[in-house]
XYZ file of C-alpha atoms in Angstrom:
728
model
C -0.089 0.138 -0.040
C 2.760 2.297 0.769
C 4.368 1.798 -2.780
C 0.989 2.571 -4.223
C 0.873 5.581 -2.212
C 3.915 7.351 -2.995
C 3.482 6.189 -6.718
C 0.316 8.162 -6.598
C 1.649 11.131 -5.037
C 4.264 11.351 -7.481
C 2.063 10.823 -10.391
C -0.282 13.566 -9.090
C 2.760 15.871 -8.773
C 3.397 15.464 -12.479
C 0.232 16.328 -13.955
C -0.060 18.980 -16.466
C -3.287 20.802 -17.757
C -5.057 19.085 -20.536
C -5.342 20.968 -23.594
C -8.990 21.873 -24.518
C -10.041 22.143 -27.962
C -12.063 25.615 -28.253
C -15.306 25.568 -30.389
C -14.465 27.709 -33.368
C -17.933 29.417 -33.116
C -19.145 31.854 -30.516
C -21.082 30.326 -27.674
C -24.422 31.532 -29.088
C -23.750 29.692 -32.279
C -23.323 26.135 -30.406
C -25.463 26.738 -27.461
C -28.199 24.032 -26.813
C -26.870 22.057 -30.199
C -27.641 18.879 -28.394
C -31.173 20.010 -27.193
C -34.414 19.394 -29.086
C -35.520 22.896 -27.949
C -38.192 25.196 -29.504
C -35.963 26.057 -32.270
C -35.332 22.266 -33.081
C -38.994 21.471 -32.949
C -39.827 24.359 -35.327
C -37.366 23.058 -37.732
C -38.094 19.395 -37.570
C -42.001 19.240 -36.963
C -44.764 19.877 -39.281
C -46.253 23.131 -38.283
C -49.441 21.909 -36.946
C -47.704 19.426 -34.754
C -45.323 22.142 -33.529
C -48.209 24.503 -32.734
C -50.075 21.730 -30.933
C -46.872 20.751 -28.728
C -46.174 24.323 -27.883
C -49.697 24.936 -26.833
C -49.563 21.724 -24.657
C -46.453 22.921 -23.022
C -47.619 26.450 -22.401
C -50.971 25.350 -21.176
C -49.682 22.287 -19.285
C -52.081 20.006 -21.214
C -51.588 16.562 -22.645
C -50.898 15.899 -26.069
C -52.622 13.377 -28.497
C -51.079 10.091 -29.871
C -51.166 11.598 -33.233
C -49.250 14.691 -32.258
C -46.808 12.224 -30.083
C -46.347 10.143 -33.350
C -45.294 13.289 -35.266
C -43.050 14.511 -32.589
C -41.437 11.178 -32.248
C -40.686 11.102 -36.126
C -39.138 14.590 -36.000
C -37.137 13.985 -32.747
C -35.753 10.564 -34.174
C -34.617 12.336 -37.429
C -32.848 14.971 -35.457
C -31.336 12.586 -32.991
C -29.943 10.345 -36.169
C -28.367 13.466 -37.865
C -26.651 14.099 -34.320
C -25.064 10.829 -34.347
C -27.666 9.157 -31.688
C -28.183 5.423 -32.225
C -30.259 4.688 -29.046
C -32.927 6.520 -26.883
C -33.613 6.361 -23.390
C -36.250 7.650 -20.813
C -34.228 9.647 -18.412
C -35.806 9.696 -15.183
C -35.219 10.253 -11.202
C -35.721 7.476 -8.866
C -35.717 7.715 -5.095
C -31.655 6.935 -4.984
C -31.262 10.811 -5.501
C -29.662 10.366 -8.921
C -31.049 9.456 -12.338
C -31.477 6.205 -14.123
C -31.617 5.217 -17.840
C -32.266 2.111 -20.064
C -31.122 2.601 -23.536
C -32.832 1.319 -26.761
C -31.902 1.246 -30.320
C -34.034 2.661 -32.873
C -34.810 -0.391 -34.641
C -37.635 -2.821 -35.246
C -38.164 -5.915 -37.372
C -39.178 -5.077 -41.075
C -40.739 -8.410 -41.545
C -38.271 -9.455 -43.892
C -35.514 -10.759 -41.924
C -33.939 -7.282 -41.165
C -34.721 -4.099 -39.363
C -35.966 -0.557 -40.051
C -34.945 2.560 -37.867
C -38.287 3.745 -36.051
C -39.457 5.779 -33.211
C -43.213 5.907 -32.411
C -45.221 8.234 -30.169
C -46.016 5.209 -27.946
C -42.244 4.582 -27.347
C -41.785 8.482 -26.913
C -44.659 8.814 -24.374
C -44.493 5.898 -22.308
C -42.021 2.977 -21.314
C -41.873 0.301 -18.672
C -38.520 -0.034 -17.044
C -38.067 -2.822 -14.374
C -39.216 -1.081 -11.234
C -38.068 -3.852 -8.805
C -34.630 -2.784 -7.726
C -35.346 0.952 -7.264
C -35.942 2.055 -3.688
C -39.785 2.197 -3.341
C -40.411 1.997 0.538
C -42.790 -0.801 0.426
C -45.009 0.321 -2.399
C -43.933 -2.609 -4.672
C -42.720 -6.078 -3.966
C -39.872 -7.454 -5.853
C -42.168 -9.958 -7.661
C -44.473 -6.891 -8.711
C -41.740 -4.942 -10.603
C -43.734 -3.130 -13.130
C -43.262 0.615 -13.058
C -43.956 3.318 -15.855
C -41.991 6.188 -17.104
C -43.884 8.904 -18.997
C -42.509 11.945 -20.969
C -42.311 15.159 -19.414
C -43.167 17.461 -22.455
C -42.044 20.803 -20.338
C -38.405 19.374 -20.369
C -36.730 19.096 -23.651
C -35.060 15.921 -24.776
C -31.259 16.048 -25.087
C -28.337 14.000 -26.509
C -25.626 12.673 -24.365
C -22.814 10.787 -26.311
C -24.876 8.764 -28.817
C -28.084 8.484 -26.741
C -31.354 10.458 -26.918
C -32.328 11.186 -23.237
C -35.995 11.864 -22.823
C -36.917 13.451 -19.325
C -39.798 11.581 -17.814
C -41.685 10.811 -14.574
C -41.572 7.341 -12.867
C -44.572 5.749 -11.469
C -45.641 2.533 -10.136
C -48.204 0.124 -11.435
C -50.669 1.520 -8.891
C -49.933 4.961 -9.733
C -47.850 6.104 -6.736
C -44.841 8.265 -7.522
C -41.461 6.472 -7.298
C -39.232 9.355 -8.246
C -38.562 13.052 -7.641
C -39.736 14.689 -10.827
C -43.728 13.643 -10.263
C -44.079 15.395 -7.100
C -41.941 18.374 -8.093
C -44.340 18.867 -11.204
C -47.221 18.623 -8.882
C -45.983 21.353 -6.625
C -45.227 23.462 -9.374
C -48.851 23.200 -10.565
C -50.066 23.678 -6.929
C -48.201 26.733 -6.483
C -49.077 28.055 -10.020
C -52.691 28.080 -9.132
C -52.347 29.338 -5.500
C -49.981 32.104 -6.402
C -51.907 33.014 -9.164
C -54.876 33.702 -7.369
C -53.165 35.671 -5.173
C -51.313 37.747 -7.814
C -54.747 38.561 -9.465
C -55.740 40.654 -6.577
C -52.968 43.178 -8.011
C -53.273 42.248 -11.682
C -56.304 40.683 -13.287
C -54.137 39.856 -16.287
C -51.813 37.355 -14.624
C -52.519 33.658 -15.754
C -49.624 31.763 -14.423
C -46.947 32.024 -11.682
C -43.784 30.288 -12.371
C -41.294 28.911 -9.968
C -37.476 29.624 -10.727
C -34.655 28.109 -9.263
C -30.953 29.002 -9.656
C -28.740 26.437 -7.909
C -24.984 27.090 -6.881
C -22.936 23.671 -7.198
C -20.124 23.411 -4.806
C -17.775 20.530 -5.460
C -14.032 19.378 -4.662
C -11.639 18.227 -7.159
C -8.913 15.444 -6.147
C -6.280 14.187 -8.347
C -7.413 10.750 -9.636
C -4.134 8.703 -8.687
C -4.552 10.076 -5.185
C -8.326 9.365 -5.148
C -7.632 5.541 -6.125
C -5.116 5.316 -3.284
C -7.825 6.154 -0.683
C -10.455 3.471 -0.462
C -12.559 5.463 1.819
C -12.966 8.025 -0.844
C -13.646 5.441 -3.596
C -16.297 3.621 -1.688
C -17.948 6.398 0.353
C -17.071 9.646 -1.282
C -15.573 11.086 1.974
C -12.268 10.625 3.944
C -13.254 8.559 6.999
C -9.755 9.331 8.583
C -7.108 12.096 8.139
C -5.329 14.574 10.175
C -5.664 18.029 9.285
C -3.174 19.610 7.318
C -0.968 22.521 8.854
C -2.303 24.441 6.028
C -5.814 24.274 4.913
C -8.070 27.219 4.553
C -7.037 29.484 7.554
C -5.327 31.948 5.428
C -8.587 32.316 3.148
C -6.238 32.589 0.072
C -8.059 30.046 -2.032
C -11.458 31.766 -1.871
C -11.968 33.689 -5.248
C -8.310 33.208 -5.847
C -6.504 32.575 -9.260
C -7.841 29.202 -10.636
C -5.144 26.438 -11.161
C -4.356 25.811 -14.751
C -5.367 22.157 -14.533
C -8.711 23.185 -12.873
C -9.495 25.863 -15.373
C -8.947 23.441 -18.298
C -11.540 21.106 -16.503
C -13.800 24.137 -16.136
C -13.536 25.150 -19.639
C -14.275 21.938 -21.089
C -17.278 21.453 -18.553
C -18.711 24.910 -19.462
C -18.450 23.927 -23.255
C -20.117 20.603 -22.583
C -22.889 22.550 -20.366
C -23.639 25.005 -23.181
C -24.001 22.375 -25.709
C -26.632 20.553 -23.432
C -28.394 24.084 -22.919
C -27.149 24.311 -19.466
C -26.601 27.974 -18.903
C -23.327 27.855 -16.939
C -22.156 31.248 -16.180
C -20.167 31.733 -12.818
C -16.964 29.791 -11.936
C -14.591 30.319 -8.959
C -12.636 29.057 -6.167
C -14.727 28.276 -2.866
C -13.140 28.594 0.758
C -11.591 25.240 1.181
C -8.654 24.154 -0.770
C -9.767 22.288 -4.028
C -13.188 23.510 -3.616
C -14.912 25.017 -6.470
C -18.120 26.265 -7.512
C -20.285 26.490 -10.651
C -23.575 28.518 -11.065
C -25.867 28.920 -13.986
C -28.363 31.801 -15.050
C -31.764 30.913 -13.343
C -34.417 29.023 -15.191
C -37.809 27.702 -14.626
C -37.372 25.343 -11.553
C -38.205 21.902 -13.396
C -35.767 22.483 -16.096
C -33.231 23.899 -13.750
C -33.276 20.809 -11.555
C -33.126 18.310 -14.625
C -29.957 20.534 -15.805
C -28.324 20.082 -12.356
C -28.737 16.378 -12.348
C -27.249 16.200 -15.837
C -24.545 18.594 -14.444
C -23.462 16.206 -11.831
C -23.203 13.336 -14.226
C -21.198 15.346 -16.863
C -18.705 16.585 -14.203
C -17.774 13.089 -13.243
C -17.166 12.250 -17.075
C -15.349 15.450 -17.741
C -13.115 15.330 -14.727
C -11.903 11.927 -15.627
C -10.596 13.277 -18.866
C -8.578 15.804 -16.919
C -7.237 12.970 -14.389
C -9.610 14.420 -11.551
C -12.271 13.088 -9.546
C -15.113 15.081 -8.398
C -16.381 14.765 -4.802
C -19.938 15.862 -4.371
C -20.009 14.547 -0.775
C -21.378 17.267 1.586
C -18.207 16.714 3.992
C -15.386 14.815 2.112
C -12.653 16.332 4.451
C -12.853 17.071 8.089
C -11.823 20.473 9.634
C -12.479 22.586 6.586
C -15.711 23.681 4.593
C -18.208 21.386 3.353
C -20.076 21.641 -0.168
C -23.790 22.833 -0.367
C -25.993 23.475 -3.302
C -27.591 26.823 -2.357
C -31.168 26.841 -4.002
C -32.022 30.495 -5.123
C -35.851 30.355 -5.145
C -38.245 32.731 -6.654
C -41.728 33.185 -8.086
C -42.679 35.224 -11.063
C -45.624 35.876 -13.150
C -46.330 35.303 -16.765
C -46.517 39.023 -17.291
C -42.850 39.461 -16.207
C -43.176 40.503 -12.637
C -40.939 38.829 -9.784
C -42.997 38.444 -6.612
C -40.260 38.858 -4.265
C -39.098 42.277 -5.760
C -40.310 45.400 -4.098
C -41.962 47.757 -6.528
C -42.108 51.596 -7.198
C -45.941 51.914 -6.178
C -47.958 51.256 -2.938
C -49.721 48.423 -4.847
C -46.593 46.651 -5.948
C -45.155 46.982 -2.448
C -48.349 45.657 -0.885
C -47.950 42.610 -3.286
C -44.606 41.987 -2.189
C -45.365 42.396 1.630
C -48.189 39.905 1.048
C -46.129 37.161 -0.869
C -43.230 37.716 1.531
C -45.509 37.460 4.744
C -47.015 34.004 3.250
C -43.449 32.540 2.741
C -42.619 33.567 6.323
C -45.767 31.840 7.434
C -45.152 28.714 5.558
C -41.551 28.243 6.568
C -42.527 29.045 10.440
C -45.159 26.323 10.259
C -43.201 23.773 8.342
C -39.577 24.410 9.649
C -39.163 20.766 10.767
C -40.457 19.810 7.270
C -38.174 22.019 5.432
C -35.122 20.854 7.488
C -36.151 17.027 6.934
C -36.229 17.811 3.236
C -32.716 18.673 2.877
C -31.306 16.265 5.698
C -29.297 13.031 4.632
C -26.552 11.013 6.167
C -23.937 13.068 4.094
C -25.477 16.587 4.624
C -25.632 15.752 8.210
C -21.675 16.165 8.356
C -21.931 19.651 6.857
C -24.557 21.316 8.628
C -23.486 23.795 11.364
C -19.768 23.417 10.618
C -17.416 25.533 8.865
C -19.483 28.450 7.306
C -22.205 25.799 6.605
C -25.922 27.032 7.940
C -26.901 25.066 11.166
C -29.335 22.462 11.360
C -32.121 24.873 12.430
C -34.388 26.558 9.947
C -34.695 30.277 10.343
C -35.182 33.330 7.903
C -32.811 36.120 7.534
C -34.549 39.304 6.121
C -31.964 41.959 6.840
C -32.053 45.137 8.980
C -34.106 47.264 6.508
C -36.953 44.811 5.804
C -37.204 44.031 9.658
C -38.029 47.529 10.136
C -40.667 47.505 7.365
C -42.118 44.543 9.067
C -42.084 46.018 12.390
C -43.938 49.202 11.422
C -46.628 46.934 9.618
C -46.988 44.663 12.653
C -47.484 47.557 14.935
C -49.810 49.400 12.474
C -47.662 52.568 12.884
C -48.892 55.303 10.466
C -46.076 57.735 11.409
C -43.004 57.980 8.984
C -39.795 56.307 9.676
C -36.123 56.903 8.447
C -34.451 53.858 6.671
C -30.817 54.155 6.216
C -30.771 57.995 5.717
C -33.576 57.538 3.037
C -36.454 59.852 3.045
C -39.496 58.735 5.490
C -42.095 56.458 4.425
C -45.750 56.134 5.564
C -46.876 52.724 6.442
C -50.808 52.964 6.633
C -53.645 50.837 4.989
C -53.806 52.925 1.765
C -50.363 54.034 1.329
C -47.257 51.757 1.305
C -44.462 53.742 -0.665
C -41.435 52.407 -2.574
C -39.476 50.172 -0.470
C -35.544 50.702 -0.791
C -34.615 47.042 -0.009
C -30.738 46.631 0.401
C -30.050 43.190 -1.322
C -26.397 43.145 -0.539
C -27.003 42.486 2.885
C -25.950 38.621 3.597
C -25.868 36.220 6.462
C -23.839 33.160 5.864
C -25.204 31.354 8.751
C -28.691 31.445 7.650
C -30.148 28.351 5.879
C -33.154 30.386 4.493
C -32.015 34.061 3.555
C -33.810 36.805 1.775
C -31.419 38.245 -1.003
C -33.308 41.017 -2.860
C -35.697 39.430 -4.932
C -35.517 35.726 -4.084
C -34.825 33.427 -1.084
C -31.509 31.462 -0.950
C -32.046 28.149 0.543
C -28.546 27.597 1.668
C -29.028 24.202 3.694
C -29.391 22.109 0.495
C -26.406 19.476 0.131
C -24.203 19.341 -2.698
C -25.056 15.688 -3.604
C -28.701 16.306 -3.119
C -31.566 16.330 -5.894
C -32.940 19.927 -5.621
C -36.586 18.458 -6.084
C -36.593 17.406 -2.390
C -36.266 20.778 -0.980
C -38.390 22.436 -3.592
C -41.037 19.861 -3.043
C -41.273 20.617 0.545
C -41.036 24.504 0.027
C -43.539 24.671 -2.750
C -46.170 22.748 -1.061
C -45.836 24.575 2.410
C -46.034 27.963 0.311
C -48.893 26.674 -1.942
C -50.866 25.802 1.030
C -50.259 29.081 2.992
C -51.218 31.025 -0.203
C -54.432 29.029 -0.664
C -55.324 29.571 3.002
C -54.517 33.277 2.774
C -56.791 33.674 -0.399
C -59.754 31.802 1.332
C -59.574 34.285 4.289
C -59.260 37.396 1.895
C -62.186 36.234 -0.283
C -64.516 35.598 2.696
C -63.806 38.994 4.098
C -64.162 40.890 0.838
C -67.397 38.954 0.360
C -68.670 40.370 3.381
C -68.053 43.914 2.214
C -64.374 44.904 3.530
C -61.899 46.922 1.448
C -59.685 44.567 -0.441
C -56.232 46.590 0.216
C -57.248 46.808 3.994
C -57.882 43.070 4.217
C -54.608 42.302 2.323
C -52.496 44.050 4.566
C -54.464 42.851 7.779
C -53.968 39.453 6.631
C -50.436 40.175 5.844
C -49.842 41.533 9.428
C -51.287 38.546 10.899
C -48.887 36.265 8.992
C -45.906 38.520 10.195
C -46.951 38.457 13.844
C -47.582 34.810 13.865
C -44.200 33.667 12.114
C -41.950 36.237 13.893
C -40.174 33.218 15.726
C -38.623 31.959 12.283
C -36.989 35.456 11.913
C -33.203 35.396 12.958
C -30.587 37.738 11.761
C -27.623 36.830 14.274
C -24.998 34.297 14.586
C -26.506 30.765 13.743
C -23.503 29.087 14.727
C -23.693 30.137 18.408
C -24.916 27.930 21.270
C -27.029 30.710 22.393
C -29.029 30.484 19.321
C -29.799 26.844 19.866
C -31.163 27.613 23.008
C -33.295 30.620 21.820
C -34.529 28.447 18.791
C -35.877 25.761 21.256
C -37.350 28.646 23.498
C -39.126 30.006 20.093
C -40.705 26.587 19.465
C -38.457 25.863 16.329
C -37.251 22.540 15.599
C -34.034 21.845 17.124
C -33.846 18.097 16.597
C -30.032 16.702 15.757
C -30.618 13.273 14.926
C -31.252 12.844 11.038
C -33.475 9.763 11.197
C -35.773 11.556 13.862
C -35.914 14.789 11.429
C -37.268 12.441 8.947
C -40.484 12.096 11.458
C -41.706 15.402 10.319
C -42.961 13.867 6.922
C -45.282 11.940 8.935
C -46.462 14.547 11.131
C -50.170 14.719 10.794
C -50.267 18.590 10.243
C -47.680 17.939 7.357
C -49.683 14.780 6.137
C -52.727 16.986 5.914
C -50.816 19.716 3.921
C -49.299 17.428 1.433
C -52.921 15.702 0.872
C -54.643 18.889 0.642
C -52.507 20.297 -2.242
C -52.246 17.212 -4.168
C -48.612 16.311 -3.715
C -48.411 13.134 -1.756
C -50.948 10.822 0.011
C -50.077 9.192 3.274
C -49.013 5.813 1.597
C -46.481 7.735 -0.543
C -45.039 9.901 2.292
C -44.701 6.546 4.415
C -43.053 4.845 1.480
C -40.525 7.965 1.194
C -39.567 7.871 4.779
C -38.898 4.062 4.495
C -36.593 4.976 1.729
C -34.829 7.803 3.710
C -34.343 5.796 6.625
C -33.063 2.867 4.538
C -30.599 4.729 2.617
C -29.419 6.420 5.948
C -28.476 3.115 7.364
C -26.979 1.681 4.517
C -24.680 4.514 4.034
C -23.548 4.253 7.585
C -23.127 0.486 7.113
C -20.928 0.842 4.142
C -18.773 3.742 6.047
C -18.317 1.673 9.146
C -17.394 -1.496 7.005
C -14.790 0.369 5.190
C -13.520 2.035 8.405
C -13.177 -1.076 9.896
C -11.324 -2.805 7.068
C -9.010 0.194 6.721
C -8.196 0.233 10.608
C -7.615 -3.496 10.630
C -6.072 -4.206 7.309
C -4.136 -1.011 6.780
C -3.676 1.352 9.692
C -2.997 -1.308 12.373
C -0.329 -3.162 10.270
C 1.415 0.017 9.258
C 1.387 1.267 13.034
C 2.887 -2.065 14.277
C 5.607 -2.016 11.389
C 6.597 1.292 12.737
C 6.454 0.112 16.247
C 8.808 -2.814 15.479
C 11.444 -0.452 14.016
C 11.336 1.533 17.265
C 11.664 -1.585 19.384
C 14.488 -2.666 17.148
C 16.231 0.752 17.685
C 15.601 0.684 21.398
C 17.220 -2.872 21.446
C 20.224 -1.870 19.548
C 20.805 1.180 21.578
C 20.668 -1.076 24.726
C 23.330 -3.452 23.239
C 25.748 -0.607 22.034
C 25.468 1.909 25.085
C 25.465 1.748 28.875
C 22.262 1.861 30.712
C 22.392 5.615 31.561
C 23.019 6.650 28.023
C 20.640 4.071 26.572
C 17.896 5.526 28.650
C 18.580 9.010 27.219
C 18.623 8.031 23.731
C 15.872 5.565 23.625
C 13.677 6.891 26.196
C 11.624 8.998 23.675
C 11.155 5.792 21.513
C 9.893 4.020 24.333
C 7.180 6.519 25.018
C 6.051 6.359 21.299
C 6.096 2.652 21.400
C 3.614 2.688 24.469
C 1.438 5.370 22.772
C 1.132 3.615 19.797
C 0.390 0.447 21.567
C -2.451 2.295 23.429
C -3.914 3.814 20.320
C -3.569 0.182 18.587
C -5.612 -1.409 21.588
C -8.258 1.320 21.611
C -8.920 0.930 17.771
C -9.085 -2.729 18.078
C -11.581 -2.533 20.798
C -13.716 0.250 19.370
C -13.680 -1.967 15.857
C -15.032 -4.672 17.503
C -17.500 -2.912 19.335
C -18.804 -0.987 16.294
C -19.055 -4.275 14.309
C -21.060 -5.720 17.039
C -23.441 -2.631 17.041
C -23.846 -2.722 13.560
C -24.955 -6.254 13.657
C -27.296 -5.469 16.272
C -28.778 -2.499 14.306
C -29.175 -4.772 11.362
C -31.463 -6.932 13.317
C -33.870 -4.043 14.258
C -37.400 -4.661 13.105
C -38.118 -1.845 10.836
C -36.119 0.849 8.918
C -36.578 3.659 11.464
C -35.405 1.780 14.234
C -32.298 0.554 12.349
C -31.706 4.214 11.330
C -31.815 5.482 14.884
C -29.660 2.471 16.017
C -27.040 3.340 13.426
C -27.001 6.926 14.458
C -26.892 6.531 18.249
C -24.568 3.415 18.439
C -22.451 3.112 15.256
C -21.619 6.562 14.136
C -20.120 7.894 17.433
C -17.828 4.694 17.635
C -16.662 5.820 14.057
C -15.676 9.261 15.362
C -13.607 7.656 18.340
C -12.006 5.205 15.811
C -10.962 8.222 13.671
C -9.452 10.171 16.782
C -6.823 7.305 17.312
C -6.217 6.716 13.745
C -5.384 10.341 13.221
C -3.193 10.636 16.171
C -1.167 7.495 14.859
C -0.802 9.466 11.461
C 1.278 12.123 13.309
C 3.461 9.553 14.988
C 4.162 6.925 12.201
C 6.953 7.329 9.700
C 5.641 9.077 6.717
C 7.064 6.418 4.457
C 5.110 3.822 6.093
C 1.756 5.584 6.376
C -0.241 3.632 3.793
C -2.718 6.479 2.705
C -2.398 9.801 1.052
C -2.752 12.630 3.564
C -4.710 15.812 3.628
C -1.557 17.865 2.690
C -1.262 15.618 -0.469
C -5.121 15.561 -1.283
C -6.098 19.046 -0.659
C -3.606 20.907 -2.889
C -3.810 20.664 -6.810
C -0.184 20.106 -8.301
């Protein structure tokens, strides 16, 4: 192992940037060339087919089989011209990633040969084997049938030589087995609920769209070093490793000059993104060494989510061409920043208005306050659910550590907006001064222009208002964005619906609409004040304060998942038409099962590395020290030998203590794992892994990391943090 380690370090040190061949055309000339977008539809489809398809997409209506056949033929011709030979229904099972089964464009011709064909039936629906995907008990293995169905709102695209058709994935009995189905349901629900509220201010509004701008953080590690770390290969994170003397403490990596090898990787990744219609725009070094970020231009949420999942696959493929491996684990290295995927979430009307942007008229600002107050109320009522939606075995390592937001959901609004909400809450009509700007009256009939400073930030806030959107910073880097969006959209949709019901009732009784809107917004603000927090989310004081306010402060991931089955959340999901109770129970089973399996794998890998790599290396070094002490005693008198070999004896004893502790803890961890595996249900199993296995893994690591500082560098079997964390 030591030979492999040093060969890997030497190989990594000799890497040079891979030359990237730049397209000869401008970006706008090859952008989305691999996407069957509206431009390609117009070119390859008959005019009646094109118009029928666009109408269905815009109005969220189903298409006829006749239109589907025509679309399939045009899509096939385009795909073949692009070099595609297969097609696949690309879907998002509850593993958190994507899945695909490739079929060729061929059928029997009846004469002993084949013809290239693709029908509307094949485009619209497929039947992949559903038995091996997580389903939470919805389907038995012997009842494997599941259906994938074309999502017409997300355009097909080509990866390598395969036409990928974005689809939903449902069971034979109709339950959702994926993330796209419930995401589409929430987008329809929030469209209906938000449109109803938006029409109080503009009757011309027909639809409200949900927008998403994700910020993908990731680490890059040299492929040779990655291969020499079994824990990275098998779990995506380092299960051991002492801090490097230099890591991120100088803050010299953040926004620094991008290493040439990394820039070459980024350049090729951007080119591939643009060809696939992913609007990659921003790239930069992140805080931790070897950590980077890519962010696109905002898009409609369904498409943005598809693009993020596609990007994660693309990153892995491009990275290997540059002798890198991408780490999307939320906390691959201890002691430095983990990686998130900040979800910038907003709502906008089909008339072009962003609903979280303050306006220039009293009416526009009342609308802003109404939507803001409803989001506040939704996040407050369902803060435990929102936390559960972003929690996982991997994100649990990140939250609350090294600049990540804490595992307590709160909202940051900023000083100026807080002052405005204070005045509304108190029903004050006197003028107030905000940051030296002219006074403004905040009464029922007059809400003047709001001057919101969108540069105010709070890095410790998991859900922060940033000017015209909310930044949901707690989402993990490896997550499917849909999980967080489903919970958030459902909660906000439900709140907007209840708000409209109250407003309509009061207006029907003869009250003034503007007065009712402000009154109801005020009530939302008053009831949800507990969710607002602009202070230091890392502090112990905040944990105590959050508990006092009644916010969810649970720190155990398996117990956080219980929020999905809280009766008020079950009722909310059913009321807005996202999940029934059976689907929620199934999804929780999957969450608990995946949590347990990830810890099971990690504990097995750690046990193997400890027993078969670390202990033998430490014993080898211990023997060298013993041999040295023995020779010293032979060559020198007792007093001199004591002086020369005394320190070696201290090291020998310390190594023995660490080895003894590691052996004992590994045996105990293994026994606890076996006990956990025998628990009668997935929830109890996950709790047992959290309570009895994970703590022992941390204790084992402490002893291994101590040995890393003691054992001869040439004997230590694994690349160290100082080698892994700096691109050469």
